[in-house]
């Protein structure tokens, strides 16, 4: 529709021009400007400014002090460590990611369905939960480490720490995107092209490298860039596994004071700006590459990809072995955590399974804890062993995360839906709004959170009515705002795609039948995009419910999230009954997260994706089933008395 | 009933409609035809209020509705895509407009069931999702939805274009009957010539945002006012100068044409006109008729003959071709207007 130009010819009355819809537009415009400037631009500008307004020891402002410090001190190490991790991950994540997709979608591997389930476990548990899972196996008292140290008594039990531990863990943690997007890309390949290549004499691996891979390059390029950024901005794995990279250092510096070290805040700001520059550079490269728009399918009739048999028996066996080794790596933490979540405290502590004493204590209820004191006497701490849902700290973390995630996920969706409605109606001005909402994509989450933490930690910001948003419970508002801002770009990309599915004639049809703009939006457009909006809401919630990076940056006891509680459970279980059963709750937490995430994914992709026709069919089937049952019941009731008589 | 008065529509710098004037009578079936991008749909959307003209006025029953918003015009629309709401059942689709107008539940139910009966939709189909219906059934839903609020006018934008050929013919007839039954003023946009000729009381032929001709199907076909209309409606043979000389009595300064069915194959002795010896060089079999290309030496002519199952000429056959000067349509070479 060319409404932008057409309305020029229309003569509006004063009331029509400045009526309720005009007022609503003005209010929304003011809100967007306020939101964009107040919560995306100004805090980040303040962070940049703080780098150049540092005072030296004489009290003079030295704009280059932090930069000089950067090159003189150990800060480049953090940057290099992050870059090293990112480069390492690009290699291994692509190798593993491509492998799992080829093994389940391209090659004919026995048990591919089960393998796929195993490889996709990272979709239902990630971040802190996943890292704790790996720690449960490979930590100094982990199951695998214990087994290995029994076999090799001289081995260093603290082997799972530092760069290699982070690299290993993140390699398997970061393949979720491959499991989703590369899988879709490979399934989208026209099988006729494979058949054509085979027909022209190419062998299977030649086909793979010459026909299949080139079509996957755009997806692989995007995944590579995203993996690099993930590696650069890694937080939970380096924190839990002890690796000095940028993000944990920013969090440490943000919590430090000038009494302890030189201008820690300004250094944190500099590090987050360095991250932002890396991100902007990489995303610019990605956008430029995407604009080229390679390898569009020219097929009029696509044939479904058929799995390729590996003809060479040796290669076939080796491929199967490789597939199942990957499966074991993916599944072992999951299986162990699920099993141990039903084990007693002592079984978890000793990492010895005892199927005779299965318990729900890690989830519900409390138990007393008896321990041996240094004086050689036994003491009991009442109710010290508590389950996930009986432990106040854990419950508070869950409540906090649940509340903040649900509000932020909803806010992001509402803002984006309103924005998309505007963007599609006003194409010229809509572009500006679109770019504003995509801005957080260029900024690392840690920069946004760090900027919020420093900028709003004062009562001088007029546009938030002089409230210190970092103070006590206010920090929850700040976290919700940060969550919302961070989720805007993803929500926009997904919901905008849903808006494209609305036929412009539907809007005309509704209006022709008498519906105004608002009714058309609420009753025609919204129901069409609702499944996508709910999916985005659910995915946002899923990601935020267990997020660690942002809440750790805020590091406020008033905004302790579930992931922070889980992280604290990784600390050594203390003496004398303190922090007892943390490992048990940790296992139970991971199981709980897997259930919540799995349920949400099922609701989104299982129930939520059904269209009206499918829903009506299910309703009809249900109705028939009930009628059948009723008829059976009636028949039984009629037969019943005769039987008694008999 | 409907009057478009000097309508101009612009999309930025591009003028889509130039000074359009149309008067549609009450109960009339007017079809708009023309090549892609000629302004057919734009005209329809201007009448319905989806587009606002830069200049000119739109009148319905003498009332100026140019500034009346789309939702208040009470003009039914059947869209090319049908634009059925995918998240609603068939019943809810038809009832949508009535619900918006806040009719009572009973009134809505009565109106929906009555119109559904008229367009041959069963109660069972009313409960279904639109995606569960066939293309033809969806088209009926779209018509029912447009008609349920009893509009004075219905505008249809290529409503049969998404259907297969057989269904298109069937629904075309039903559409005409429905229009007669309801007595509703209809404006119909189509690409399909057969549809335009069979359905319309009058046809408006558009070209590059201008109206070339408005007239009855016979006027448009047999008395095309411009060279464009003559070429656009139906198949035609342009005549070369040598042939016009041979026929005689025709001004070769004009552009001269003859319709395929006016060229006679093996004319009998009563035929008055020029007769040429020709040779069949190709044959296209259409079932109802057969189209031949015949080389008469001066040029090749396309000819159609009724398929009587007996007189079917093979390629290479020698036949006689008769052309009467009265059947020739002449147009001024400069203005393109009929002479």
mmCIF file with all atom_site columns, C-alpha atoms in Angstrom, chain A residues 433-605:
data_model
loop_
_atom_site.group_PDB
_atom_site.id
_atom_site.type_symbol
_atom_site.label_atom_id
_atom_site.label_alt_id
_atom_site.label_comp_id
_atom_site.label_asym_id
_atom_site.label_entity_id
_atom_site.label_seq_id
_atom_site.pdbx_PDB_ins_code
_atom_site.Cartn_x
_atom_site.Cartn_y
_atom_site.Cartn_z
_atom_site.occupancy
_atom_site.B_iso_or_equiv
_atom_site.pdbx_formal_charge
_atom_site.auth_seq_id
_atom_site.auth_comp_id
_atom_site.auth_asym_id
_atom_site.auth_atom_id
_atom_site.pdbx_PDB_model_num
ATOM 1   C CA . UNK A 1 433 ? 12.001  3.041   14.643 1.00 0.00 ? 433 UNK A CA 1
ATOM 2   C CA . UNK A 1 434 ? 13.232  -0.335  13.451 1.00 0.00 ? 434 UNK A CA 1
ATOM 3   C CA . UNK A 1 435 ? 16.886  0.668   13.657 1.00 0.00 ? 435 UNK A CA 1
ATOM 4   C CA . UNK A 1 436 ? 16.341  2.138   17.135 1.00 0.00 ? 436 UNK A CA 1
ATOM 5   C CA . UNK A 1 437 ? 14.936  -1.159  18.348 1.00 0.00 ? 437 UNK A CA 1
ATOM 6   C CA . UNK A 1 438 ? 17.783  -3.091  16.738 1.00 0.00 ? 438 UNK A CA 1
ATOM 7   C CA . UNK A 1 439 ? 20.431  -0.972  18.470 1.00 0.00 ? 439 UNK A CA 1
ATOM 8   C CA . UNK A 1 440 ? 20.826  -3.285  21.507 1.00 0.00 ? 440 UNK A CA 1
ATOM 9   C CA . UNK A 1 441 ? 21.900  -5.996  19.056 1.00 0.00 ? 441 UNK A CA 1
ATOM 10  C CA . UNK A 1 442 ? 25.105  -4.029  18.515 1.00 0.00 ? 442 UNK A CA 1
ATOM 11  C CA . UNK A 1 443 ? 25.751  -3.600  22.219 1.00 0.00 ? 443 UNK A CA 1
ATOM 12  C CA . UNK A 1 444 ? 26.950  -6.504  24.339 1.00 0.00 ? 444 UNK A CA 1
ATOM 13  C CA . UNK A 1 445 ? 24.512  -7.240  27.151 1.00 0.00 ? 445 UNK A CA 1
ATOM 14  C CA . UNK A 1 446 ? 27.220  -6.576  29.667 1.00 0.00 ? 446 UNK A CA 1
ATOM 15  C CA . UNK A 1 447 ? 27.677  -3.020  28.345 1.00 0.00 ? 447 UNK A CA 1
ATOM 16  C CA . UNK A 1 448 ? 23.967  -2.342  28.751 1.00 0.00 ? 448 UNK A CA 1
ATOM 17  C CA . UNK A 1 449 ? 23.852  -3.821  32.252 1.00 0.00 ? 449 UNK A CA 1
ATOM 18  C CA . UNK A 1 450 ? 27.083  -2.202  33.354 1.00 0.00 ? 450 UNK A CA 1
ATOM 19  C CA . UNK A 1 451 ? 25.866  1.148   31.971 1.00 0.00 ? 451 UNK A CA 1
ATOM 20  C CA . UNK A 1 452 ? 22.590  0.802   33.852 1.00 0.00 ? 452 UNK A CA 1
ATOM 21  C CA . UNK A 1 453 ? 24.395  -0.119  37.031 1.00 0.00 ? 453 UNK A CA 1
ATOM 22  C CA . UNK A 1 454 ? 26.626  2.934   36.986 1.00 0.00 ? 454 UNK A CA 1
ATOM 23  C CA . UNK A 1 455 ? 24.309  5.463   35.345 1.00 0.00 ? 455 UNK A CA 1
ATOM 24  C CA . UNK A 1 456 ? 21.200  4.844   37.437 1.00 0.00 ? 456 UNK A CA 1
ATOM 25  C CA . UNK A 1 457 ? 23.113  4.412   40.723 1.00 0.00 ? 457 UNK A CA 1
ATOM 26  C CA . UNK A 1 458 ? 22.291  7.978   41.687 1.00 0.00 ? 458 UNK A CA 1
ATOM 27  C CA . UNK A 1 459 ? 19.283  10.047  42.591 1.00 0.00 ? 459 UNK A CA 1
ATOM 28  C CA . UNK A 1 460 ? 20.141  12.706  39.994 1.00 0.00 ? 460 UNK A CA 1
ATOM 29  C CA . UNK A 1 461 ? 18.524  11.295  36.875 1.00 0.00 ? 461 UNK A CA 1
ATOM 30  C CA . UNK A 1 462 ? 15.538  13.536  36.296 1.00 0.00 ? 462 UNK A CA 1
ATOM 31  C CA . UNK A 1 463 ? 13.707  11.377  33.764 1.00 0.00 ? 463 UNK A CA 1
ATOM 32  C CA . UNK A 1 464 ? 13.344  8.560   36.275 1.00 0.00 ? 464 UNK A CA 1
ATOM 33  C CA . UNK A 1 465 ? 11.998  11.116  38.752 1.00 0.00 ? 465 UNK A CA 1
ATOM 34  C CA . UNK A 1 466 ? 15.206  11.265  40.760 1.00 0.00 ? 466 UNK A CA 1
ATOM 35  C CA . UNK A 1 467 ? 14.967  7.647   41.881 1.00 0.00 ? 467 UNK A CA 1
ATOM 36  C CA . UNK A 1 468 ? 18.117  5.633   42.383 1.00 0.00 ? 468 UNK A CA 1
ATOM 37  C CA . UNK A 1 469 ? 17.198  2.592   40.343 1.00 0.00 ? 469 UNK A CA 1
ATOM 38  C CA . UNK A 1 470 ? 20.151  0.577   41.622 1.00 0.00 ? 470 UNK A CA 1
ATOM 39  C CA . UNK A 1 471 ? 19.070  1.078   45.214 1.00 0.00 ? 471 UNK A CA 1
ATOM 40  C CA . UNK A 1 472 ? 17.596  -1.911  47.073 1.00 0.00 ? 472 UNK A CA 1
ATOM 41  C CA . UNK A 1 473 ? 14.410  -3.282  45.472 1.00 0.00 ? 473 UNK A CA 1
ATOM 42  C CA . UNK A 1 474 ? 14.555  -0.708  42.650 1.00 0.00 ? 474 UNK A CA 1
ATOM 43  C CA . UNK A 1 475 ? 17.247  -2.849  41.085 1.00 0.00 ? 475 UNK A CA 1
ATOM 44  C CA . UNK A 1 476 ? 14.513  -5.251  39.982 1.00 0.00 ? 476 UNK A CA 1
ATOM 45  C CA . UNK A 1 477 ? 13.047  -2.493  37.808 1.00 0.00 ? 477 UNK A CA 1
ATOM 46  C CA . UNK A 1 478 ? 16.509  -1.941  36.382 1.00 0.00 ? 478 UNK A CA 1
ATOM 47  C CA . UNK A 1 479 ? 16.958  -5.657  35.665 1.00 0.00 ? 479 UNK A CA 1
ATOM 48  C CA . UNK A 1 480 ? 13.514  -5.824  34.035 1.00 0.00 ? 480 UNK A CA 1
ATOM 49  C CA . UNK A 1 481 ? 14.422  -2.829  31.869 1.00 0.00 ? 481 UNK A CA 1
ATOM 50  C CA . UNK A 1 482 ? 17.740  -4.403  30.917 1.00 0.00 ? 482 UNK A CA 1
ATOM 51  C CA . UNK A 1 483 ? 16.055  -7.734  30.123 1.00 0.00 ? 483 UNK A CA 1
ATOM 52  C CA . UNK A 1 484 ? 13.476  -5.916  27.990 1.00 0.00 ? 484 UNK A CA 1
ATOM 53  C CA . UNK A 1 485 ? 16.035  -3.867  26.068 1.00 0.00 ? 485 UNK A CA 1
ATOM 54  C CA . UNK A 1 486 ? 18.270  -6.874  25.444 1.00 0.00 ? 486 UNK A CA 1
ATOM 55  C CA . UNK A 1 487 ? 15.362  -8.921  24.095 1.00 0.00 ? 487 UNK A CA 1
ATOM 56  C CA . UNK A 1 488 ? 14.089  -6.215  21.717 1.00 0.00 ? 488 UNK A CA 1
ATOM 57  C CA . UNK A 1 489 ? 16.199  -7.085  18.636 1.00 0.00 ? 489 UNK A CA 1
ATOM 58  C CA . UNK A 1 490 ? 15.390  -10.799 18.759 1.00 0.00 ? 490 UNK A CA 1
ATOM 59  C CA . UNK A 1 491 ? 11.697  -10.090 19.342 1.00 0.00 ? 491 UNK A CA 1
ATOM 60  C CA . UNK A 1 492 ? 11.667  -7.593  16.491 1.00 0.00 ? 492 UNK A CA 1
ATOM 61  C CA . UNK A 1 493 ? 13.236  -9.986  13.990 1.00 0.00 ? 493 UNK A CA 1
ATOM 62  C CA . UNK A 1 494 ? 10.834  -12.789 14.865 1.00 0.00 ? 494 UNK A CA 1
ATOM 63  C CA . UNK A 1 495 ? 7.620   -10.766 15.194 1.00 0.00 ? 495 UNK A CA 1
ATOM 64  C CA . UNK A 1 496 ? 8.385   -8.711  12.098 1.00 0.00 ? 496 UNK A CA 1
ATOM 65  C CA . UNK A 1 497 ? 8.586   -11.964 10.151 1.00 0.00 ? 497 UNK A CA 1
ATOM 66  C CA . UNK A 1 498 ? 5.127   -12.832 11.481 1.00 0.00 ? 498 UNK A CA 1
ATOM 67  C CA . UNK A 1 499 ? 3.763   -9.469  10.327 1.00 0.00 ? 499 UNK A CA 1
ATOM 68  C CA . UNK A 1 500 ? 4.967   -10.247 6.796  1.00 0.00 ? 500 UNK A CA 1
ATOM 69  C CA . UNK A 1 501 ? 2.550   -13.183 6.819  1.00 0.00 ? 501 UNK A CA 1
ATOM 70  C CA . UNK A 1 502 ? -0.443  -10.842 7.111  1.00 0.00 ? 502 UNK A CA 1
ATOM 71  C CA . UNK A 1 503 ? -2.004  -10.331 3.715  1.00 0.00 ? 503 UNK A CA 1
ATOM 72  C CA . UNK A 1 504 ? -2.577  -6.585  3.275  1.00 0.00 ? 504 UNK A CA 1
ATOM 73  C CA . UNK A 1 505 ? -5.981  -7.403  1.766  1.00 0.00 ? 505 UNK A CA 1
ATOM 74  C CA . UNK A 1 506 ? -7.086  -8.806  5.140  1.00 0.00 ? 506 UNK A CA 1
ATOM 75  C CA . UNK A 1 507 ? -6.779  -5.363  6.663  1.00 0.00 ? 507 UNK A CA 1
ATOM 76  C CA . UNK A 1 508 ? -8.699  -3.822  3.777  1.00 0.00 ? 508 UNK A CA 1
ATOM 77  C CA . UNK A 1 509 ? -11.344 -6.532  4.107  1.00 0.00 ? 509 UNK A CA 1
ATOM 78  C CA . UNK A 1 510 ? -11.801 -5.887  7.823  1.00 0.00 ? 510 UNK A CA 1
ATOM 79  C CA . UNK A 1 511 ? -12.008 -2.153  7.318  1.00 0.00 ? 511 UNK A CA 1
ATOM 80  C CA . UNK A 1 512 ? -14.424 -2.615  4.443  1.00 0.00 ? 512 UNK A CA 1
ATOM 81  C CA . UNK A 1 513 ? -16.641 -4.627  6.793  1.00 0.00 ? 513 UNK A CA 1
ATOM 82  C CA . UNK A 1 514 ? -16.766 -1.669  9.149  1.00 0.00 ? 514 UNK A CA 1
ATOM 83  C CA . UNK A 1 515 ? -13.863 -2.279  11.534 1.00 0.00 ? 515 UNK A CA 1
ATOM 84  C CA . UNK A 1 516 ? -11.734 0.677   12.624 1.00 0.00 ? 516 UNK A CA 1
ATOM 85  C CA . UNK A 1 517 ? -7.925  0.519   12.884 1.00 0.00 ? 517 UNK A CA 1
ATOM 86  C CA . UNK A 1 518 ? -7.909  -0.676  16.494 1.00 0.00 ? 518 UNK A CA 1
ATOM 87  C CA . UNK A 1 519 ? -10.574 -3.359  15.968 1.00 0.00 ? 519 UNK A CA 1
ATOM 88  C CA . UNK A 1 520 ? -8.811  -4.501  12.785 1.00 0.00 ? 520 UNK A CA 1
ATOM 89  C CA . UNK A 1 521 ? -5.576  -4.811  14.723 1.00 0.00 ? 521 UNK A CA 1
ATOM 90  C CA . UNK A 1 522 ? -7.100  -6.595  17.708 1.00 0.00 ? 522 UNK A CA 1
ATOM 91  C CA . UNK A 1 523 ? -9.474  -8.933  15.909 1.00 0.00 ? 523 UNK A CA 1
ATOM 92  C CA . UNK A 1 524 ? -7.787  -9.647  12.603 1.00 0.00 ? 524 UNK A CA 1
ATOM 93  C CA . UNK A 1 525 ? -4.045  -8.961  12.722 1.00 0.00 ? 525 UNK A CA 1
ATOM 94  C CA . UNK A 1 526 ? -3.296  -9.893  16.327 1.00 0.00 ? 526 UNK A CA 1
ATOM 95  C CA . UNK A 1 527 ? -4.901  -13.371 16.157 1.00 0.00 ? 527 UNK A CA 1
ATOM 96  C CA . UNK A 1 528 ? -2.782  -14.100 13.071 1.00 0.00 ? 528 UNK A CA 1
ATOM 97  C CA . UNK A 1 529 ? 0.503   -13.102 14.665 1.00 0.00 ? 529 UNK A CA 1
ATOM 98  C CA . UNK A 1 530 ? -0.419  -14.323 18.155 1.00 0.00 ? 530 UNK A CA 1
ATOM 99  C CA . UNK A 1 531 ? 1.175   -17.783 17.835 1.00 0.00 ? 531 UNK A CA 1
ATOM 100 C CA . UNK A 1 532 ? 4.462   -16.144 16.812 1.00 0.00 ? 532 UNK A CA 1
ATOM 101 C CA . UNK A 1 533 ? 4.207   -13.530 19.550 1.00 0.00 ? 533 UNK A CA 1
ATOM 102 C CA . UNK A 1 534 ? 3.543   -16.223 22.141 1.00 0.00 ? 534 UNK A CA 1
ATOM 103 C CA . UNK A 1 535 ? 6.467   -18.223 20.789 1.00 0.00 ? 535 UNK A CA 1
ATOM 104 C CA . UNK A 1 536 ? 8.760   -15.206 21.102 1.00 0.00 ? 536 UNK A CA 1
ATOM 105 C CA . UNK A 1 537 ? 7.392   -14.537 24.574 1.00 0.00 ? 537 UNK A CA 1
ATOM 106 C CA . UNK A 1 538 ? 8.075   -18.132 25.594 1.00 0.00 ? 538 UNK A CA 1
ATOM 107 C CA . UNK A 1 539 ? 11.573  -18.161 24.105 1.00 0.00 ? 539 UNK A CA 1
ATOM 108 C CA . UNK A 1 540 ? 12.367  -14.828 25.772 1.00 0.00 ? 540 UNK A CA 1
ATOM 109 C CA . UNK A 1 541 ? 11.092  -16.149 29.072 1.00 0.00 ? 541 UNK A CA 1
ATOM 110 C CA . UNK A 1 542 ? 13.079  -19.365 28.672 1.00 0.00 ? 542 UNK A CA 1
ATOM 111 C CA . UNK A 1 543 ? 16.304  -17.461 28.059 1.00 0.00 ? 543 UNK A CA 1
ATOM 112 C CA . UNK A 1 544 ? 15.741  -14.916 30.824 1.00 0.00 ? 544 UNK A CA 1
ATOM 113 C CA . UNK A 1 545 ? 14.557  -17.362 33.457 1.00 0.00 ? 545 UNK A CA 1
ATOM 114 C CA . UNK A 1 546 ? 17.988  -18.963 33.630 1.00 0.00 ? 546 UNK A CA 1
ATOM 115 C CA . UNK A 1 547 ? 20.151  -16.052 32.518 1.00 0.00 ? 547 UNK A CA 1
ATOM 116 C CA . UNK A 1 548 ? 23.234  -15.360 34.561 1.00 0.00 ? 548 UNK A CA 1
ATOM 117 C CA . UNK A 1 549 ? 25.360  -12.774 32.746 1.00 0.00 ? 549 UNK A CA 1
ATOM 118 C CA . UNK A 1 550 ? 23.105  -9.781  33.266 1.00 0.00 ? 550 UNK A CA 1
ATOM 119 C CA . UNK A 1 551 ? 22.058  -10.402 36.856 1.00 0.00 ? 551 UNK A CA 1
ATOM 120 C CA . UNK A 1 552 ? 25.685  -11.126 37.752 1.00 0.00 ? 552 UNK A CA 1
ATOM 121 C CA . UNK A 1 553 ? 26.651  -7.754  36.291 1.00 0.00 ? 553 UNK A CA 1
ATOM 122 C CA . UNK A 1 554 ? 24.087  -6.041  38.483 1.00 0.00 ? 554 UNK A CA 1
ATOM 123 C CA . UNK A 1 555 ? 25.359  -8.144  41.420 1.00 0.00 ? 555 UNK A CA 1
ATOM 124 C CA . UNK A 1 556 ? 22.692  -6.964  43.813 1.00 0.00 ? 556 UNK A CA 1
ATOM 125 C CA . UNK A 1 557 ? 21.333  -9.070  46.642 1.00 0.00 ? 557 UNK A CA 1
ATOM 126 C CA . UNK A 1 558 ? 17.922  -7.523  45.942 1.00 0.00 ? 558 UNK A CA 1
ATOM 127 C CA . UNK A 1 559 ? 17.960  -8.816  42.423 1.00 0.00 ? 559 UNK A CA 1
ATOM 128 C CA . UNK A 1 560 ? 19.345  -12.290 43.049 1.00 0.00 ? 560 UNK A CA 1
ATOM 129 C CA . UNK A 1 561 ? 18.173  -14.472 40.203 1.00 0.00 ? 561 UNK A CA 1
ATOM 130 C CA . UNK A 1 562 ? 17.759  -18.205 39.952 1.00 0.00 ? 562 UNK A CA 1
ATOM 131 C CA . UNK A 1 563 ? 20.981  -18.567 37.964 1.00 0.00 ? 563 UNK A CA 1
ATOM 132 C CA . UNK A 1 564 ? 22.892  -16.663 40.647 1.00 0.00 ? 564 UNK A CA 1
ATOM 133 C CA . UNK A 1 565 ? 21.512  -19.020 43.276 1.00 0.00 ? 565 UNK A CA 1
ATOM 134 C CA . UNK A 1 566 ? 22.562  -22.003 41.181 1.00 0.00 ? 566 UNK A CA 1
ATOM 135 C CA . UNK A 1 567 ? 25.994  -20.476 40.773 1.00 0.00 ? 567 UNK A CA 1
ATOM 136 C CA . UNK A 1 568 ? 26.283  -20.060 44.536 1.00 0.00 ? 568 UNK A CA 1
ATOM 137 C CA . UNK A 1 569 ? 25.417  -23.738 44.927 1.00 0.00 ? 569 UNK A CA 1
ATOM 138 C CA . UNK A 1 570 ? 28.630  -24.564 43.109 1.00 0.00 ? 570 UNK A CA 1
ATOM 139 C CA . UNK A 1 571 ? 30.650  -23.200 46.001 1.00 0.00 ? 571 UNK A CA 1
ATOM 140 C CA . UNK A 1 572 ? 32.064  -25.824 48.318 1.00 0.00 ? 572 UNK A CA 1
ATOM 141 C CA . UNK A 1 573 ? 29.569  -27.196 50.742 1.00 0.00 ? 573 UNK A CA 1
ATOM 142 C CA . UNK A 1 574 ? 30.641  -25.695 54.039 1.00 0.00 ? 574 UNK A CA 1
ATOM 143 C CA . UNK A 1 575 ? 31.535  -27.244 57.314 1.00 0.00 ? 575 UNK A CA 1
ATOM 144 C CA . UNK A 1 576 ? 29.163  -27.583 60.223 1.00 0.00 ? 576 UNK A CA 1
ATOM 145 C CA . UNK A 1 577 ? 26.005  -27.934 58.254 1.00 0.00 ? 577 UNK A CA 1
ATOM 146 C CA . UNK A 1 578 ? 26.148  -24.726 56.235 1.00 0.00 ? 578 UNK A CA 1
ATOM 147 C CA . UNK A 1 579 ? 25.262  -24.784 52.546 1.00 0.00 ? 579 UNK A CA 1
ATOM 148 C CA . UNK A 1 580 ? 24.423  -28.462 52.921 1.00 0.00 ? 580 UNK A CA 1
ATOM 149 C CA . UNK A 1 581 ? 22.751  -30.285 50.039 1.00 0.00 ? 581 UNK A CA 1
ATOM 150 C CA . UNK A 1 582 ? 23.758  -27.579 47.551 1.00 0.00 ? 582 UNK A CA 1
ATOM 151 C CA . UNK A 1 583 ? 24.775  -30.318 45.090 1.00 0.00 ? 583 UNK A CA 1
ATOM 152 C CA . UNK A 1 584 ? 21.405  -31.998 45.513 1.00 0.00 ? 584 UNK A CA 1
ATOM 153 C CA . UNK A 1 585 ? 19.529  -28.760 44.903 1.00 0.00 ? 585 UNK A CA 1
ATOM 154 C CA . UNK A 1 586 ? 21.846  -28.065 41.977 1.00 0.00 ? 586 UNK A CA 1
ATOM 155 C CA . UNK A 1 587 ? 20.843  -31.352 40.339 1.00 0.00 ? 587 UNK A CA 1
ATOM 156 C CA . UNK A 1 588 ? 17.186  -30.736 41.131 1.00 0.00 ? 588 UNK A CA 1
ATOM 157 C CA . UNK A 1 589 ? 17.488  -27.196 39.746 1.00 0.00 ? 589 UNK A CA 1
ATOM 158 C CA . UNK A 1 590 ? 18.866  -28.444 36.457 1.00 0.00 ? 590 UNK A CA 1
ATOM 159 C CA . UNK A 1 591 ? 16.056  -31.002 36.224 1.00 0.00 ? 591 UNK A CA 1
ATOM 160 C CA . UNK A 1 592 ? 13.532  -28.282 37.051 1.00 0.00 ? 592 UNK A CA 1
ATOM 161 C CA . UNK A 1 593 ? 14.986  -26.012 34.339 1.00 0.00 ? 593 UNK A CA 1
ATOM 162 C CA . UNK A 1 594 ? 14.897  -28.842 31.819 1.00 0.00 ? 594 UNK A CA 1
ATOM 163 C CA . UNK A 1 595 ? 11.237  -29.518 32.647 1.00 0.00 ? 595 UNK A CA 1
ATOM 164 C CA . UNK A 1 596 ? 10.274  -25.822 32.426 1.00 0.00 ? 596 UNK A CA 1
ATOM 165 C CA . UNK A 1 597 ? 12.181  -25.278 29.176 1.00 0.00 ? 597 UNK A CA 1
ATOM 166 C CA . UNK A 1 598 ? 10.950  -28.538 27.657 1.00 0.00 ? 598 UNK A CA 1
ATOM 167 C CA . UNK A 1 599 ? 7.375   -27.690 28.577 1.00 0.00 ? 599 UNK A CA 1
ATOM 168 C CA . UNK A 1 600 ? 7.655   -24.227 27.076 1.00 0.00 ? 600 UNK A CA 1
ATOM 169 C CA . UNK A 1 601 ? 9.180   -25.546 23.863 1.00 0.00 ? 601 UNK A CA 1
ATOM 170 C CA . UNK A 1 602 ? 6.401   -28.126 23.653 1.00 0.00 ? 602 UNK A CA 1
ATOM 171 C CA . UNK A 1 603 ? 3.754   -25.457 24.205 1.00 0.00 ? 603 UNK A CA 1
ATOM 172 C CA . UNK A 1 604 ? 5.344   -23.190 21.614 1.00 0.00 ? 604 UNK A CA 1
ATOM 173 C CA . UNK A 1 605 ? 6.176   -25.663 18.880 1.00 0.00 ? 605 UNK A CA 1
#
